[in-house]
Short mmCIF file of C-alpha atoms in Angstrom, two decimals:
data_model
loop_
_atom_site.label_atom_id
_atom_site.label_comp_id
_atom_site.label_asym_id
_atom_site.label_seq_id
_atom_site.Cartn_x
_atom_site.Cartn_y
_atom_site.Cartn_z
CA ASP F 1 4.43 15.10 1.02
CA ALA F 2 7.54 14.54 3.06
CA LYS F 3 9.93 12.16 1.36
CA THR F 4 11.68 9.04 2.60
CA THR F 5 14.93 7.53 1.40
CA GLN F 6 15.56 3.81 1.60
CA PRO F 7 18.24 1.55 0.12
CA ASN F 8 17.06 -0.14 -3.07
CA SER F 9 17.87 -3.61 -1.80
CA MET F 10 19.34 -5.50 1.13
CA GLU F 11 20.34 -9.06 1.86
CA SER F 12 20.24 -10.97 5.08
CA ASN F 13 20.79 -14.52 6.22
CA GLU F 14 17.89 -16.57 7.44
CA GLU F 15 17.35 -16.55 11.22
CA GLU F 16 19.44 -13.44 11.69
CA PRO F 17 18.18 -9.98 12.64
CA VAL F 18 17.58 -7.47 9.85
CA HIS F 19 17.79 -3.70 10.23
CA LEU F 20 16.06 -1.78 7.44
CA PRO F 21 16.96 1.93 7.51
CA CYS F 22 14.86 4.86 6.41
CA ASN F 23 15.82 8.52 6.24
CA HIS F 24 13.15 11.20 6.47
CA SER F 25 14.98 14.44 7.18
CA THR F 26 12.01 16.64 6.19
CA ILE F 27 9.56 14.95 8.55
CA SER F 28 7.06 17.28 10.19
CA GLY F 29 5.68 17.12 13.71
CA THR F 30 2.40 15.57 12.61
CA ASP F 31 3.89 12.84 10.39
CA TYR F 32 3.62 9.29 11.62
CA ILE F 33 6.18 6.79 10.37
CA HIS F 34 4.51 3.74 8.87
CA TRP F 35 6.01 0.59 7.43
CA TYR F 36 4.24 -1.66 4.99
CA ARG F 37 5.63 -4.63 3.11
CA GLN F 38 4.64 -6.30 -0.10
CA LEU F 39 5.28 -10.01 -0.48
CA PRO F 40 5.63 -11.36 -4.02
CA SER F 41 2.31 -11.40 -5.90
CA GLN F 42 0.39 -9.94 -2.94
CA GLY F 43 -1.02 -6.60 -1.87
CA PRO F 44 0.86 -4.43 0.63
CA GLU F 45 0.59 -5.46 4.26
CA TYR F 46 0.83 -3.22 7.35
CA VAL F 47 3.86 -3.92 9.51
CA ILE F 48 4.15 -1.24 12.18
CA HIS F 49 3.92 2.48 12.81
CA GLY F 50 5.07 5.05 15.36
CA LEU F 51 5.37 8.75 16.09
CA THR F 52 8.23 9.36 18.53
CA SER F 53 8.79 6.35 20.75
CA ASN F 54 10.11 2.98 19.72
CA VAL F 55 7.37 0.46 19.01
CA ASN F 56 7.17 -3.32 19.12
CA ASN F 57 4.60 -5.72 17.77
CA ARG F 58 4.47 -9.38 16.86
CA MET F 59 5.96 -8.74 13.42
CA ALA F 60 8.75 -6.26 14.07
CA SER F 61 10.19 -3.39 16.06
CA LEU F 62 10.47 0.23 14.99
CA ALA F 63 13.33 2.32 16.31
CA ILE F 64 12.90 6.06 15.80
CA ALA F 65 15.81 8.46 16.13
CA GLU F 66 15.50 11.15 18.76
CA ASP F 67 15.34 13.90 16.12
CA ARG F 68 12.88 11.76 14.11
CA LYS F 69 14.89 12.25 10.95
CA SER F 70 15.50 8.54 10.56
CA SER F 71 14.05 5.25 11.65
CA THR F 72 14.90 1.57 11.47
CA LEU F 73 12.60 -1.38 11.03
CA ILE F 74 13.95 -4.40 12.86
CA LEU F 75 13.00 -7.95 12.01
CA HIS F 76 14.37 -9.91 14.92
CA ARG F 77 14.79 -13.24 13.20
CA ALA F 78 14.31 -13.16 9.46
CA THR F 79 12.72 -16.11 7.71
CA LEU F 80 12.40 -16.83 4.01
CA ARG F 81 8.81 -15.61 4.25
CA ASP F 82 10.08 -12.14 5.12
CA ALA F 83 11.48 -11.67 1.62
CA ALA F 84 9.50 -8.70 0.33
CA VAL F 85 9.63 -5.03 -0.60
CA TYR F 86 9.50 -2.90 2.57
CA TYR F 87 8.06 0.60 2.32
CA CYS F 88 8.80 3.34 4.83
CA ILE F 89 6.04 5.94 4.62
CA LEU F 90 5.32 9.24 6.31
CA ARG F 91 1.63 9.81 6.88
CA ASP F 92 -0.30 12.83 8.00
CA ARG F 93 -3.35 12.11 5.90
CA GLN F 94 -5.52 9.29 4.74
CA GLN F 95 -3.91 8.30 1.49
CA ILE F 96 -0.60 6.48 1.50
CA ILE F 97 2.17 7.83 -0.71
CA PHE F 98 4.43 4.88 -1.49
CA GLY F 99 8.08 5.31 -2.48
CA LYS F 100 10.25 2.68 -4.13
CA GLY F 101 10.93 0.73 -0.94
CA THR F 102 13.72 -1.69 -0.07
CA ARG F 103 13.71 -5.14 -1.63
CA LEU F 104 14.83 -7.55 1.10
CA HIS F 105 16.44 -10.82 0.02
CA ILE F 106 16.75 -13.58 2.59
CA LEU F 107 19.52 -16.10 2.04
CA PRO F 108 18.90 -19.65 3.31
CA ASP C 1 -5.93 -12.97 4.39
CA SER C 2 -6.72 -9.28 4.88
CA GLY C 3 -10.49 -9.67 4.56
CA VAL C 4 -10.58 -7.45 1.46
CA THR C 5 -11.70 -9.22 -1.69
CA GLN C 6 -11.19 -8.17 -5.28
CA THR C 7 -12.60 -9.58 -8.49
CA PRO C 8 -11.59 -10.58 -11.02
CA LYS C 9 -8.05 -11.75 -10.27
CA HIS C 10 -6.95 -11.37 -13.85
CA LEU C 11 -8.38 -9.45 -16.77
CA ILE C 12 -7.20 -9.38 -20.36
CA THR C 13 -8.76 -6.91 -22.74
CA ALA C 14 -8.01 -4.82 -25.81
CA THR C 15 -7.20 -1.16 -26.25
CA GLY C 16 -10.24 1.07 -26.36
CA GLN C 17 -12.33 -1.23 -24.21
CA ARG C 18 -13.91 -0.60 -20.82
CA VAL C 19 -13.60 -2.78 -17.71
CA THR C 20 -14.94 -2.76 -14.17
CA LEU C 21 -12.96 -3.91 -11.16
CA ARG C 22 -14.77 -4.80 -7.99
CA CYS C 23 -13.74 -4.55 -4.34
CA SER C 24 -15.43 -5.69 -1.15
CA PRO C 25 -13.95 -4.09 1.98
CA ARG C 26 -13.40 -5.82 5.31
CA SER C 27 -16.55 -6.23 7.33
CA GLY C 28 -17.22 -2.99 9.19
CA ASP C 29 -14.83 -0.84 7.15
CA LEU C 30 -16.44 2.27 5.71
CA SER C 31 -13.54 3.61 3.67
CA VAL C 32 -12.18 2.18 0.42
CA TYR C 33 -9.05 3.19 -1.46
CA TRP C 34 -7.86 2.32 -4.95
CA TYR C 35 -4.21 2.07 -5.97
CA GLN C 36 -2.48 1.31 -9.25
CA GLN C 37 0.85 -0.49 -9.38
CA SER C 38 2.76 -0.47 -12.64
CA LEU C 39 6.38 -1.43 -13.23
CA ASP C 40 7.59 2.07 -14.00
CA GLN C 41 5.43 4.09 -11.58
CA GLY C 42 5.28 1.93 -8.48
CA LEU C 43 2.22 2.08 -6.23
CA GLN C 44 0.09 5.15 -6.91
CA PHE C 45 -2.95 6.26 -4.95
CA LEU C 46 -5.96 6.81 -7.21
CA ILE C 47 -9.04 7.65 -5.14
CA GLN C 48 -10.72 7.18 -1.75
CA TYR C 49 -14.35 6.74 -0.81
CA TYR C 50 -15.93 6.95 2.59
CA ASN C 51 -19.43 5.65 3.20
CA GLY C 52 -20.43 6.21 -0.41
CA GLU C 53 -18.89 9.65 -0.84
CA GLU C 54 -15.65 10.55 -2.60
CA ARG C 55 -13.17 11.78 0.00
CA ALA C 56 -9.80 12.18 -1.71
CA LYS C 57 -8.41 12.02 -5.21
CA GLY C 58 -4.90 11.15 -6.27
CA ASN C 59 -3.41 10.50 -9.68
CA ILE C 60 -6.60 9.22 -11.25
CA LEU C 61 -7.05 9.75 -14.97
CA GLU C 62 -10.26 11.26 -16.32
CA ARG C 63 -10.88 7.98 -18.19
CA PHE C 64 -11.12 6.26 -14.80
CA SER C 65 -13.97 6.58 -12.35
CA ALA C 66 -15.05 4.88 -9.18
CA GLN C 67 -18.01 4.62 -6.88
CA GLN C 68 -18.93 3.08 -3.56
CA PHE C 69 -22.34 1.51 -3.19
CA PRO C 70 -24.71 1.44 -0.19
CA ASP C 71 -23.45 -2.04 0.74
CA LEU C 72 -19.95 -0.44 0.82
CA HIS C 73 -18.47 -2.43 -2.02
CA SER C 74 -16.66 -0.32 -4.59
CA GLU C 75 -16.10 -0.47 -8.32
CA LEU C 76 -13.32 1.08 -10.37
CA ASN C 77 -14.28 1.71 -13.99
CA LEU C 78 -11.52 2.04 -16.56
CA SER C 79 -12.52 3.16 -20.03
CA SER C 80 -10.85 3.83 -23.40
CA LEU C 81 -8.10 1.55 -22.22
CA GLU C 82 -4.54 2.08 -23.39
CA LEU C 83 -1.54 -0.24 -23.31
CA GLY C 84 -0.11 1.83 -20.46
CA ASP C 85 -3.09 1.01 -18.25
CA SER C 86 -1.77 -2.54 -17.87
CA ALA C 87 -1.02 -2.81 -14.16
CA LEU C 88 -2.01 -4.32 -10.86
CA TYR C 89 -4.96 -2.55 -9.26
CA PHE C 90 -5.28 -2.82 -5.51
CA CYS C 91 -8.15 -1.94 -3.29
CA ALA C 92 -7.65 -1.23 0.40
CA SER C 93 -10.08 -0.54 3.22
CA SER C 94 -10.00 1.03 6.65
CA VAL C 95 -12.55 1.61 9.35
CA VAL C 96 -13.37 5.32 8.97
CA GLY C 97 -10.62 6.61 6.70
CA ALA C 98 -8.93 8.68 9.38
CA GLY C 99 -5.38 9.88 8.92
CA GLN C 100 -3.41 7.22 10.73
CA GLU C 101 -5.58 4.20 10.28
CA THR C 102 -4.08 1.00 9.02
CA GLN C 103 -5.18 0.17 5.51
CA TYR C 104 -5.85 -3.46 4.62
CA PHE C 105 -5.09 -4.36 1.04
CA GLY C 106 -6.77 -6.88 -1.19
CA PRO C 107 -4.92 -9.34 -3.43
CA GLY C 108 -5.29 -7.12 -6.48
CA THR C 109 -6.60 -7.40 -10.02
CA ARG C 110 -4.01 -7.84 -12.74
CA LEU C 111 -5.10 -6.00 -15.88
CA LEU C 112 -3.45 -6.66 -19.22
CA VAL C 113 -4.38 -4.43 -22.13
CA LEU C 114 -3.37 -5.82 -25.52
#
């Protein structure tokens, strides 16, 4: 499976935008980029996914580099409830291969 | 609330014992996945079922087995338990189990083996 690299942890202030980076230099043409997050004491939760174009939904935006070797999850206005571990995942099959993710701390 | 339910929430048992974890998928979802989350290994895919049939296998030990019943609920059986089996076990479901489908995760069962 193609691998992703994310920072172990990040901090952001409440009500400010957060940019969570992900490197995936070995991505293949059929890999979709998915983001899930895991809030404390909960199961993982789908955030967003994309293939080539930037994507927006009610939770976040996903910016994908033109060469697809990196992507950035953007939370436009972080709240304390966004504190979680964020997983960037490449998928070309049914099962999800989770990495270590980025632990996002939100400062009030 | 994802719509996926798991029981029990917590389970404490002893080494050598056998336990069964239960998962009910979201209404209409045919595919069920099981994952194990331990402190040192992170989230690991164990096994997937689709409409009662095993579809994919991950890092599932031979001591572990699963099945999906005609009503689509699934059970994960863990036997000859060891201390290292202590972990959170998550079930997820998706509509047909196709490659890019969103998976919806349950709240998990926390297993403690003493």
